[in-house]
XYZ file of C-alpha atoms in Angstrom:
290
model
C 0.000 0.000 0.000
C 1.037 3.616 -0.373
C -0.380 4.334 3.064
C 1.277 3.645 6.413
C -0.090 0.092 6.462
C 2.921 -2.185 6.303
C 4.364 -4.657 8.729
C 3.515 -2.695 11.828
C 0.030 -1.826 10.664
C -1.006 -5.379 9.928
C 0.366 -6.608 13.264
C -2.000 -4.308 15.129
C -4.922 -5.532 17.257
C -3.220 -8.712 18.499
C -3.905 -9.029 22.188
C -2.831 -11.007 25.231
C -6.201 -12.429 26.264
C -9.856 -12.328 25.175
C -11.917 -9.172 25.578
C -9.448 -6.339 25.076
C -9.217 -3.349 22.769
C -6.064 -2.438 20.816
C -4.857 -0.083 18.069
C -6.199 -0.516 14.549
C -3.368 1.007 12.472
C -0.335 -0.244 14.420
C 0.717 -2.784 17.039
C -0.028 -2.924 20.760
C 2.594 -3.856 23.370
C 0.317 -6.470 24.961
C 1.628 -10.019 24.431
C -0.185 -13.002 22.969
C -0.689 -15.745 25.563
C 1.960 -18.467 25.468
C 0.819 -21.390 23.321
C -2.078 -19.392 21.845
C -2.538 -17.757 18.469
C -4.349 -14.893 16.785
C -5.483 -14.875 13.154
C -6.357 -11.545 11.593
C -7.739 -10.639 8.168
C -7.516 -6.958 7.249
C -8.788 -5.192 4.127
C -7.872 -1.659 3.093
C -8.678 0.645 0.205
C -6.839 3.898 -0.502
C -6.496 6.393 -3.349
C -3.459 8.624 -3.850
C -2.367 11.181 -6.442
C 1.382 11.551 -6.964
C 3.876 12.208 -9.733
C 3.024 8.789 -11.177
C -0.678 9.676 -11.562
C -3.837 8.582 -9.740
C -3.264 5.355 -7.794
C -6.129 3.148 -6.584
C -4.710 0.670 -4.075
C -6.515 -2.265 -2.462
C -4.975 -4.844 -0.160
C -5.882 -7.908 1.883
C -3.484 -8.870 4.661
C -3.472 -12.167 6.528
C -1.678 -12.000 9.886
C -0.767 -14.886 12.154
C 0.623 -14.250 15.653
C 1.843 -16.865 18.111
C 2.889 -16.544 21.738
C 6.207 -18.381 22.100
C 6.599 -17.381 25.749
C 4.982 -14.971 28.233
C 7.261 -12.238 26.843
C 7.917 -13.190 23.210
C 5.389 -13.039 20.365
C 6.192 -13.752 16.713
C 4.223 -12.574 13.662
C 3.902 -13.570 10.027
C 2.170 -11.194 7.596
C 1.191 -12.039 4.008
C -0.378 -9.246 1.881
C -2.202 -9.542 -1.418
C -2.332 -6.326 -3.458
C -4.294 -4.996 -6.390
C -3.202 -1.584 -7.667
C -4.428 0.513 -10.578
C -2.627 3.545 -12.008
C -4.551 6.094 -14.071
C -2.589 8.726 -15.969
C -3.855 11.376 -18.367
C -1.826 11.666 -21.571
C -2.255 13.591 -24.842
C -3.725 10.370 -26.254
C -6.276 10.123 -23.447
C -6.601 8.307 -20.128
C -4.183 5.398 -19.702
C -4.961 2.752 -17.078
C -2.535 0.041 -15.924
C -3.001 -2.618 -13.235
C -0.862 -4.892 -11.112
C -1.812 -7.548 -8.568
C -0.385 -10.462 -6.624
C 1.221 -11.581 -3.393
C 3.309 -8.849 -1.799
C 6.350 -9.057 0.452
C 5.899 -11.315 3.484
C 6.951 -9.758 6.800
C 8.359 -11.643 9.786
C 8.362 -9.880 13.171
C 9.232 -10.618 16.791
C 8.031 -8.535 19.761
C 9.532 -8.855 23.245
C 8.072 -7.475 26.482
C 11.020 -5.671 28.069
C 9.106 -4.007 30.921
C 5.761 -4.546 32.635
C 4.005 -3.138 35.674
C 0.713 -4.703 36.736
C -1.788 -3.285 39.229
C -5.416 -4.117 40.065
C -7.422 -3.217 36.958
C -4.478 -1.900 34.917
C -1.180 -2.771 33.263
C 1.768 -0.953 31.673
C 3.897 -2.676 29.004
C 6.927 -1.667 26.938
C 7.922 -3.892 24.017
C 10.597 -3.476 21.335
C 9.988 -5.251 18.043
C 12.175 -6.141 15.105
C 11.876 -8.035 11.860
C 12.263 -7.937 8.100
C 10.177 -7.651 4.947
C 11.150 -10.566 2.723
C 11.048 -9.948 -1.069
C 8.485 -12.660 -1.840
C 6.368 -10.471 -4.122
C 7.208 -10.130 -7.802
C 8.881 -6.892 -8.858
C 9.057 -7.610 -12.609
C 5.367 -7.594 -13.588
C 4.569 -6.275 -17.073
C 1.587 -5.667 -19.337
C 1.152 -4.952 -23.052
C 2.848 -1.568 -22.598
C 5.925 -3.057 -20.967
C 7.225 -3.299 -17.378
C 4.823 -1.904 -14.789
C 5.868 1.176 -12.771
C 7.178 0.507 -9.263
C 3.915 1.529 -7.490
C 2.103 -1.264 -9.381
C 4.590 -4.004 -8.527
C 3.311 -6.339 -5.748
C 6.796 -6.674 -4.237
C 9.711 -4.354 -3.525
C 12.478 -6.711 -4.675
C 14.518 -5.868 -1.566
C 15.088 -6.999 2.020
C 13.714 -4.284 4.317
C 14.613 -4.427 8.051
C 12.058 -3.084 10.542
C 12.608 -1.974 14.159
C 10.232 -0.324 16.616
C 9.162 0.318 20.191
C 5.598 0.161 21.566
C 4.243 1.329 24.947
C 0.763 0.345 26.178
C -1.224 1.533 29.201
C -4.417 -0.490 29.705
C -7.219 -0.118 32.263
C -10.691 -1.636 32.537
C -12.264 1.335 30.757
C -9.639 2.589 28.316
C -6.288 1.897 26.680
C -3.518 4.174 25.392
C -0.815 2.995 22.967
C 2.200 4.842 21.538
C 4.744 3.529 19.051
C 7.819 4.582 17.089
C 9.153 2.538 14.179
C 11.646 2.664 11.324
C 11.872 0.672 8.086
C 15.189 0.739 6.225
C 14.285 0.099 2.597
C 16.735 -1.821 0.425
C 17.879 -1.365 -3.173
C 16.361 -3.036 -6.235
C 17.293 -2.515 -9.908
C 19.488 0.437 -8.988
C 16.716 2.270 -7.122
C 17.193 2.885 -3.405
C 13.654 3.158 -2.016
C 13.162 5.753 0.706
C 13.240 4.721 4.348
C 10.026 5.109 6.367
C 9.837 6.479 9.934
C 6.571 6.779 11.834
C 5.130 7.873 15.165
C 1.738 6.468 16.189
C -0.736 7.138 18.988
C -4.022 5.357 19.778
C -6.714 5.837 22.417
C -9.533 3.300 22.859
C -12.442 4.030 25.206
C -15.183 1.577 26.181
C -18.538 3.144 25.303
C -20.733 0.078 25.938
C -21.487 -1.143 28.501
C -20.698 1.938 30.554
C -20.553 -0.144 33.717
C -19.050 -3.599 33.967
C -21.231 -6.391 35.256
C -21.643 -10.128 35.102
C -22.806 -11.837 31.944
C -21.847 -9.103 29.438
C -21.045 -11.017 26.204
C -19.541 -8.154 24.179
C -18.006 -4.684 24.365
C -17.909 -1.663 22.050
C -14.924 0.705 21.962
C -14.557 4.094 20.305
C -11.074 4.571 18.855
C -9.072 7.611 17.759
C -5.582 7.271 16.302
C -2.828 9.522 14.964
C -0.169 8.421 12.455
C 2.790 10.633 11.513
C 4.660 9.058 8.582
C 7.906 10.386 7.089
C 9.281 8.900 3.873
C 12.732 9.807 2.609
C 13.058 10.286 -1.143
C 13.839 7.423 -3.479
C 17.302 7.599 -5.024
C 19.066 6.247 -8.068
C 22.778 6.714 -8.754
C 22.877 8.927 -5.662
C 20.238 11.325 -7.021
C 16.856 11.912 -5.374
C 13.840 11.131 -7.548
C 11.273 13.883 -7.976
C 7.774 13.244 -6.662
C 8.908 10.856 -3.916
C 9.254 11.179 -0.148
C 7.595 13.604 2.244
C 5.743 13.687 5.545
C 2.040 12.969 6.067
C -0.094 13.165 9.210
C -3.219 10.990 9.417
C -6.074 10.960 11.929
C -8.102 7.741 12.119
C -11.414 7.529 14.027
C -12.750 4.013 14.389
C -14.903 1.553 16.297
C -14.322 -1.958 17.688
C -16.812 -4.690 18.577
C -15.134 -7.146 20.963
C -16.306 -10.607 21.982
C -14.398 -13.314 23.830
C -12.835 -14.874 20.724
C -13.748 -12.420 17.975
C -13.018 -8.758 17.256
C -14.600 -6.761 14.408
C -13.408 -3.235 13.656
C -13.351 -0.417 11.138
C -11.550 2.910 10.813
C -11.345 5.780 8.338
C -7.857 7.221 7.906
C -7.979 10.961 7.158
C -4.920 12.844 5.822
C -4.677 16.130 7.755
C -1.285 17.329 6.501
C 0.502 16.119 3.375
C 3.735 16.625 1.492
C 3.613 18.369 -1.906
C 4.653 15.078 -3.536
C 1.354 13.288 -2.808
C -2.350 13.894 -2.330
C -4.086 11.173 -0.298
C -7.839 10.651 -0.161
C -9.441 9.181 2.996
C -8.870 5.427 3.216
C -11.018 2.689 4.751
C -9.719 -0.129 6.964
C -11.852 -3.096 8.072
C -10.613 -6.068 10.047
C -11.598 -9.279 11.812
C -9.549 -11.222 14.334
C -10.017 -14.665 15.859
C -8.218 -15.907 18.985
C -7.427 -19.622 19.135
């Protein structure tokens, strides 16, 4: 995707035990229970205008998380992408499409600090991993090789590091994260690195008071994503129309049951770089604990 969703976004909403809220657009610091797993399916649609033209980007991401120990959780993320590029030329509107399996991401998250109290917990967890170049980066159509934004894969190994802090109570949860992806080089093009700062607040709106026999919960969610992309380079020269900083605000809602979470959020671009013009994007997700 051209949006922040990447490894850290897809790993979001993976929790330690049933009946808990979590961020939608990035990862929480809460661990997955040892010997238990979480399966998440996330769909996203976004439209962006850049130097390449108008880009319509859709993605499905399948995420599997497994608790190896009380402190260590590992993740595997497999995205499928479908991207369309529309560009106006003197000959008229030209449309090109690319689709396929994207780069698989492998992540590990370790709880380095925790402080538990009655009705609340505080966790700090570094994470690290790598995007593996499993997606094709040589797709072509009748006009020739597809532009880079239409390629399902990056063609490069991209290390990812980050740090997540979570404060959870019975009524609300606050998460903050910082992450960095060092993009590799493919076909002489050094893709820009990506740094991001994320913040999420989830507040239980139903039921207002906890009691016995409540089968489900509803949370209102508000999130902030600050994403900075360095410019792509080739032969040491920066490529025009790449890079920049974008700030997104994402209101959302979560419906939480013991083994199932359903959620949706709309990601709104509040401040953008001159190199790109993002429309609001939609994120929907389902997660099953097992």
